Amino acid sequence: GFSSFKWDGELANGRLAYTTDIFIELDFIRKQSYLRGCFTELQIGYDLKGAGWYPMNYIHMRLYPFGYKLNINPIKLAGKIGVYMGYPLSDLESYNTWKSWDSDFQVGISAGIGLEYKQFGIYANLDYNFTEVASAPVTINNIAIFGTISYKFGKLKHKNG
């Protein structure tokens, strides 16, 4: 994917970004029509974000409480929106001045839209963090756009009565 900083309101030079996740998805399969197609998802993983010469590493959690899948046989069109939380594993360091600023816990919004076919999925995602990246003298926020390829290993089913 692509990651950049919103640096005092302007986008900085971007960099290659990636994320690795394990996720659990809960599909609402009740017969009530208002829940059919709805799902919630929890992702836990690792991110490399940042901008230019400022790489930032995070352990993250994405919680998508609102997801919907539209069944268009043989594929499903899916959309999801939720919360991003990231714990920094590195500080923001300036290689020009060799200064370092403590990184801050990240909280933001995450959204995705994609296609699913059987156990396979392909998504386009966006993360935008509301909290500042670090306690630097300027306002810096993370923004990332990335693609996701997924594979579902199995389904847990619950039988009533």
PDB file of C-alpha atoms in Angstrom:
ATOM      1  CA  GLY A   1       0.000   0.000   0.000  1.00  0.00           C
ATOM      2  CA  PHE A   2       0.853   3.669   0.301  1.00  0.00           C
ATOM      3  CA  SER A   3       1.319   5.665   3.505  1.00  0.00           C
ATOM      4  CA  SER A   4       1.925   9.324   4.203  1.00  0.00           C
ATOM      5  CA  PHE A   5       1.783  11.923   6.957  1.00  0.00           C
ATOM      6  CA  LYS A   6      -0.662  14.765   7.030  1.00  0.00           C
ATOM      7  CA  TRP A   7       2.014  17.276   8.116  1.00  0.00           C
ATOM      8  CA  ASP A   8       0.547  20.597   9.355  1.00  0.00           C
ATOM      9  CA  GLY A   9      -2.411  20.068   7.003  1.00  0.00           C
ATOM     10  CA  GLU A  10      -0.350  19.103   3.916  1.00  0.00           C
ATOM     11  CA  LEU A  11       0.514  15.605   2.671  1.00  0.00           C
ATOM     12  CA  ALA A  12       4.206  14.702   2.973  1.00  0.00           C
ATOM     13  CA  ASN A  13       6.104  12.494   0.519  1.00  0.00           C
ATOM     14  CA  GLY A  14       4.666   9.007   0.825  1.00  0.00           C
ATOM     15  CA  ARG A  15       6.285   5.621   1.232  1.00  0.00           C
ATOM     16  CA  LEU A  16       5.525   1.974   0.665  1.00  0.00           C
ATOM     17  CA  ALA A  17       3.422   0.601   3.523  1.00  0.00           C
ATOM     18  CA  TYR A  18       2.269  -2.870   4.447  1.00  0.00           C
ATOM     19  CA  THR A  19       0.186  -4.659   7.006  1.00  0.00           C
ATOM     20  CA  THR A  20      -0.043  -8.283   8.124  1.00  0.00           C
ATOM     21  CA  ASP A  21      -3.180  -9.430   9.951  1.00  0.00           C
ATOM     22  CA  ILE A  22      -5.003 -12.292  11.540  1.00  0.00           C
ATOM     23  CA  PHE A  23      -8.732 -11.676  11.531  1.00  0.00           C
ATOM     24  CA  ILE A  24     -11.956 -13.108  12.858  1.00  0.00           C
ATOM     25  CA  GLU A  25     -15.245 -12.371  11.110  1.00  0.00           C
ATOM     26  CA  LEU A  26     -18.683 -12.899  12.606  1.00  0.00           C
ATOM     27  CA  ASP A  27     -21.482 -13.143  10.023  1.00  0.00           C
ATOM     28  CA  PHE A  28     -25.048 -12.502  11.113  1.00  0.00           C
ATOM     29  CA  ILE A  29     -26.989 -15.282   9.387  1.00  0.00           C
ATOM     30  CA  ARG A  30     -30.289 -15.044  11.206  1.00  0.00           C
ATOM     31  CA  LYS A  31     -33.430 -15.092   9.130  1.00  0.00           C
ATOM     32  CA  GLN A  32     -34.357 -11.493  10.066  1.00  0.00           C
ATOM     33  CA  SER A  33     -34.001  -9.475   6.889  1.00  0.00           C
ATOM     34  CA  TYR A  34     -32.446  -6.462   8.646  1.00  0.00           C
ATOM     35  CA  LEU A  35     -29.403  -8.567   9.722  1.00  0.00           C
ATOM     36  CA  ARG A  36     -28.921 -10.669   6.596  1.00  0.00           C
ATOM     37  CA  GLY A  37     -25.616  -9.729   4.968  1.00  0.00           C
ATOM     38  CA  CYS A  38     -24.264  -7.912   8.054  1.00  0.00           C
ATOM     39  CA  PHE A  39     -20.959  -8.831   9.678  1.00  0.00           C
ATOM     40  CA  THR A  40     -18.430  -7.613  12.225  1.00  0.00           C
ATOM     41  CA  GLU A  41     -14.677  -8.172  12.014  1.00  0.00           C
ATOM     42  CA  LEU A  42     -11.644  -7.979  14.322  1.00  0.00           C
ATOM     43  CA  GLN A  43      -8.099  -7.733  12.919  1.00  0.00           C
ATOM     44  CA  ILE A  44      -4.881  -7.908  14.921  1.00  0.00           C
ATOM     45  CA  GLY A  45      -1.505  -7.447  13.268  1.00  0.00           C
ATOM     46  CA  TYR A  46       1.550  -5.394  12.326  1.00  0.00           C
ATOM     47  CA  ASP A  47       1.815  -2.190  10.230  1.00  0.00           C
ATOM     48  CA  LEU A  48       4.689  -0.373   8.579  1.00  0.00           C
ATOM     49  CA  LYS A  49       3.500   3.171   7.887  1.00  0.00           C
ATOM     50  CA  GLY A  50       5.078   6.615   7.831  1.00  0.00           C
ATOM     51  CA  ALA A  51       6.229   8.997   5.131  1.00  0.00           C
ATOM     52  CA  GLY A  52       9.429   9.551   3.166  1.00  0.00           C
ATOM     53  CA  TRP A  53      12.410   8.780   5.393  1.00  0.00           C
ATOM     54  CA  TYR A  54      10.234   8.403   8.515  1.00  0.00           C
ATOM     55  CA  PRO A  55       9.163   4.755   8.852  1.00  0.00           C
ATOM     56  CA  MET A  56       6.754   3.977  11.725  1.00  0.00           C
ATOM     57  CA  ASN A  57       6.073   0.440  12.996  1.00  0.00           C
ATOM     58  CA  TYR A  58       2.864  -0.470  14.847  1.00  0.00           C
ATOM     59  CA  ILE A  59       1.111  -3.396  16.444  1.00  0.00           C
ATOM     60  CA  HIS A  60      -2.518  -2.681  15.658  1.00  0.00           C
ATOM     61  CA  MET A  61      -6.117  -3.691  16.120  1.00  0.00           C
ATOM     62  CA  ARG A  62      -8.871  -2.852  13.658  1.00  0.00           C
ATOM     63  CA  LEU A  63     -12.443  -3.375  14.818  1.00  0.00           C
ATOM     64  CA  TYR A  64     -15.113  -3.193  12.129  1.00  0.00           C
ATOM     65  CA  PRO A  65     -18.449  -3.315  13.972  1.00  0.00           C
ATOM     66  CA  PHE A  66     -20.354  -2.359  10.811  1.00  0.00           C
ATOM     67  CA  GLY A  67     -19.935  -4.480   7.710  1.00  0.00           C
ATOM     68  CA  TYR A  68     -22.316  -5.485   4.952  1.00  0.00           C
ATOM     69  CA  LYS A  69     -22.077  -8.041   2.129  1.00  0.00           C
ATOM     70  CA  LEU A  70     -24.277  -7.859  -0.943  1.00  0.00           C
ATOM     71  CA  ASN A  71     -24.603 -11.261  -2.589  1.00  0.00           C
ATOM     72  CA  ILE A  72     -24.240 -11.003  -6.377  1.00  0.00           C
ATOM     73  CA  ASN A  73     -23.805 -14.663  -7.371  1.00  0.00           C
ATOM     74  CA  PRO A  74     -21.132 -15.966  -7.527  1.00  0.00           C
ATOM     75  CA  ILE A  75     -19.361 -13.054  -5.747  1.00  0.00           C
ATOM     76  CA  LYS A  76     -20.124 -10.823  -2.769  1.00  0.00           C
ATOM     77  CA  LEU A  77     -19.571  -7.076  -2.697  1.00  0.00           C
ATOM     78  CA  ALA A  78     -18.512  -6.077   0.833  1.00  0.00           C
ATOM     79  CA  GLY A  79     -18.012  -2.836   2.712  1.00  0.00           C
ATOM     80  CA  LYS A  80     -16.880  -2.174   6.282  1.00  0.00           C
ATOM     81  CA  ILE A  81     -16.135   0.753   8.577  1.00  0.00           C
ATOM     82  CA  GLY A  82     -14.627   0.831  12.028  1.00  0.00           C
ATOM     83  CA  VAL A  83     -11.906   1.895  14.446  1.00  0.00           C
ATOM     84  CA  TYR A  84      -8.110   1.639  14.148  1.00  0.00           C
ATOM     85  CA  MET A  85      -5.869   1.495  17.226  1.00  0.00           C
ATOM     86  CA  GLY A  86      -2.090   1.203  16.943  1.00  0.00           C
ATOM     87  CA  TYR A  87       0.712   0.905  19.470  1.00  0.00           C
ATOM     88  CA  PRO A  88       4.018   2.309  18.132  1.00  0.00           C
ATOM     89  CA  LEU A  89       7.125   0.105  18.136  1.00  0.00           C
ATOM     90  CA  SER A  90       9.409   2.923  17.002  1.00  0.00           C
ATOM     91  CA  ASP A  91       9.854   6.641  17.623  1.00  0.00           C
ATOM     92  CA  LEU A  92       9.757   9.380  15.008  1.00  0.00           C
ATOM     93  CA  GLU A  93      13.370  10.232  14.189  1.00  0.00           C
ATOM     94  CA  SER A  94      14.673  13.048  12.014  1.00  0.00           C
ATOM     95  CA  TYR A  95      17.727  11.965  10.045  1.00  0.00           C
ATOM     96  CA  ASN A  96      18.519  15.584   9.129  1.00  0.00           C
ATOM     97  CA  THR A  97      18.845  16.832  12.698  1.00  0.00           C
ATOM     98  CA  TRP A  98      19.118  13.458  14.506  1.00  0.00           C
ATOM     99  CA  LYS A  99      16.286  14.482  16.814  1.00  0.00           C
ATOM    100  CA  SER A 100      13.790  11.948  18.102  1.00  0.00           C
ATOM    101  CA  TRP A 101      10.223  12.411  19.322  1.00  0.00           C
ATOM    102  CA  ASP A 102       8.274   9.889  21.388  1.00  0.00           C
ATOM    103  CA  SER A 103       5.595   8.151  19.360  1.00  0.00           C
ATOM    104  CA  ASP A 104       1.989   8.311  20.491  1.00  0.00           C
ATOM    105  CA  PHE A 105      -0.728   5.647  20.639  1.00  0.00           C
ATOM    106  CA  GLN A 106      -2.753   5.886  17.420  1.00  0.00           C
ATOM    107  CA  VAL A 107      -6.553   6.013  17.184  1.00  0.00           C
ATOM    108  CA  GLY A 108      -8.443   6.569  13.967  1.00  0.00           C
ATOM    109  CA  ILE A 109     -10.984   5.385  11.466  1.00  0.00           C
ATOM    110  CA  SER A 110     -10.604   2.459   9.067  1.00  0.00           C
ATOM    111  CA  ALA A 111     -12.790   1.522   6.094  1.00  0.00           C
ATOM    112  CA  GLY A 112     -12.700  -0.998   3.279  1.00  0.00           C
ATOM    113  CA  ILE A 113     -14.583  -2.094   0.189  1.00  0.00           C
ATOM    114  CA  GLY A 114     -13.993  -5.323  -1.668  1.00  0.00           C
ATOM    115  CA  LEU A 115     -15.053  -8.467  -3.473  1.00  0.00           C
ATOM    116  CA  GLU A 116     -15.265 -11.995  -2.058  1.00  0.00           C
ATOM    117  CA  TYR A 117     -15.446 -15.307  -3.902  1.00  0.00           C
ATOM    118  CA  LYS A 118     -15.811 -18.419  -1.743  1.00  0.00           C
ATOM    119  CA  GLN A 119     -12.913 -18.206   0.778  1.00  0.00           C
ATOM    120  CA  PHE A 120     -10.963 -15.563  -1.176  1.00  0.00           C
ATOM    121  CA  GLY A 121     -11.238 -11.791  -0.854  1.00  0.00           C
ATOM    122  CA  ILE A 122      -9.656  -8.674  -2.294  1.00  0.00           C
ATOM    123  CA  TYR A 123     -10.150  -5.276  -0.621  1.00  0.00           C
ATOM    124  CA  ALA A 124      -9.147  -1.627  -0.925  1.00  0.00           C
ATOM    125  CA  ASN A 125      -8.721  -0.043   2.522  1.00  0.00           C
ATOM    126  CA  LEU A 126      -8.130   3.349   4.110  1.00  0.00           C
ATOM    127  CA  ASP A 127      -6.754   4.173   7.586  1.00  0.00           C
ATOM    128  CA  TYR A 128      -6.792   7.742   8.919  1.00  0.00           C
ATOM    129  CA  ASN A 129      -5.463   8.437  12.401  1.00  0.00           C
ATOM    130  CA  PHE A 130      -6.940  11.290  14.442  1.00  0.00           C
ATOM    131  CA  THR A 131      -4.201  11.288  17.079  1.00  0.00           C
ATOM    132  CA  GLU A 132      -0.808  12.777  16.344  1.00  0.00           C
ATOM    133  CA  VAL A 133       2.016  10.437  15.342  1.00  0.00           C
ATOM    134  CA  ALA A 134       4.487  11.904  17.841  1.00  0.00           C
ATOM    135  CA  SER A 135       5.071  14.757  20.246  1.00  0.00           C
ATOM    136  CA  ALA A 136       6.898  16.684  17.506  1.00  0.00           C
ATOM    137  CA  PRO A 137       6.750  20.497  17.177  1.00  0.00           C
ATOM    138  CA  VAL A 138       4.404  20.126  14.159  1.00  0.00           C
ATOM    139  CA  THR A 139       1.025  18.394  13.788  1.00  0.00           C
ATOM    140  CA  ILE A 140       1.508  14.988  12.110  1.00  0.00           C
ATOM    141  CA  ASN A 141      -1.208  12.374  11.388  1.00  0.00           C
ATOM    142  CA  ASN A 142      -0.927   8.983   9.627  1.00  0.00           C
ATOM    143  CA  ILE A 143      -2.956   8.227   6.512  1.00  0.00           C
ATOM    144  CA  ALA A 144      -2.651   4.958   4.571  1.00  0.00           C
ATOM    145  CA  ILE A 145      -4.302   3.436   1.503  1.00  0.00           C
ATOM    146  CA  PHE A 146      -3.644  -0.237   0.854  1.00  0.00           C
ATOM    147  CA  GLY A 147      -4.920  -3.345  -0.853  1.00  0.00           C
ATOM    148  CA  THR A 148      -5.666  -6.572   0.985  1.00  0.00           C
ATOM    149  CA  ILE A 149      -5.805 -10.162  -0.206  1.00  0.00           C
ATOM    150  CA  SER A 150      -7.456 -12.580   2.216  1.00  0.00           C
ATOM    151  CA  TYR A 151      -8.177 -16.265   2.585  1.00  0.00           C
ATOM    152  CA  LYS A 152     -10.671 -17.708   5.082  1.00  0.00           C
ATOM    153  CA  PHE A 153      -9.445 -21.001   6.527  1.00  0.00           C
ATOM    154  CA  GLY A 154     -12.768 -22.169   7.890  1.00  0.00           C
ATOM    155  CA  LYS A 155     -16.153 -21.415   9.383  1.00  0.00           C
ATOM    156  CA  LEU A 156     -17.484 -22.045  12.840  1.00  0.00           C
ATOM    157  CA  LYS A 157     -21.158 -22.895  12.832  1.00  0.00           C
ATOM    158  CA  HIS A 158     -23.653 -22.926  15.658  1.00  0.00           C
ATOM    159  CA  LYS A 159     -26.791 -25.065  15.537  1.00  0.00           C
ATOM    160  CA  ASN A 160     -29.824 -23.987  17.527  1.00  0.00           C
ATOM    161  CA  GLY A 161     -31.447 -26.589  19.801  1.00  0.00           C
TER     162      GLY A 161
END
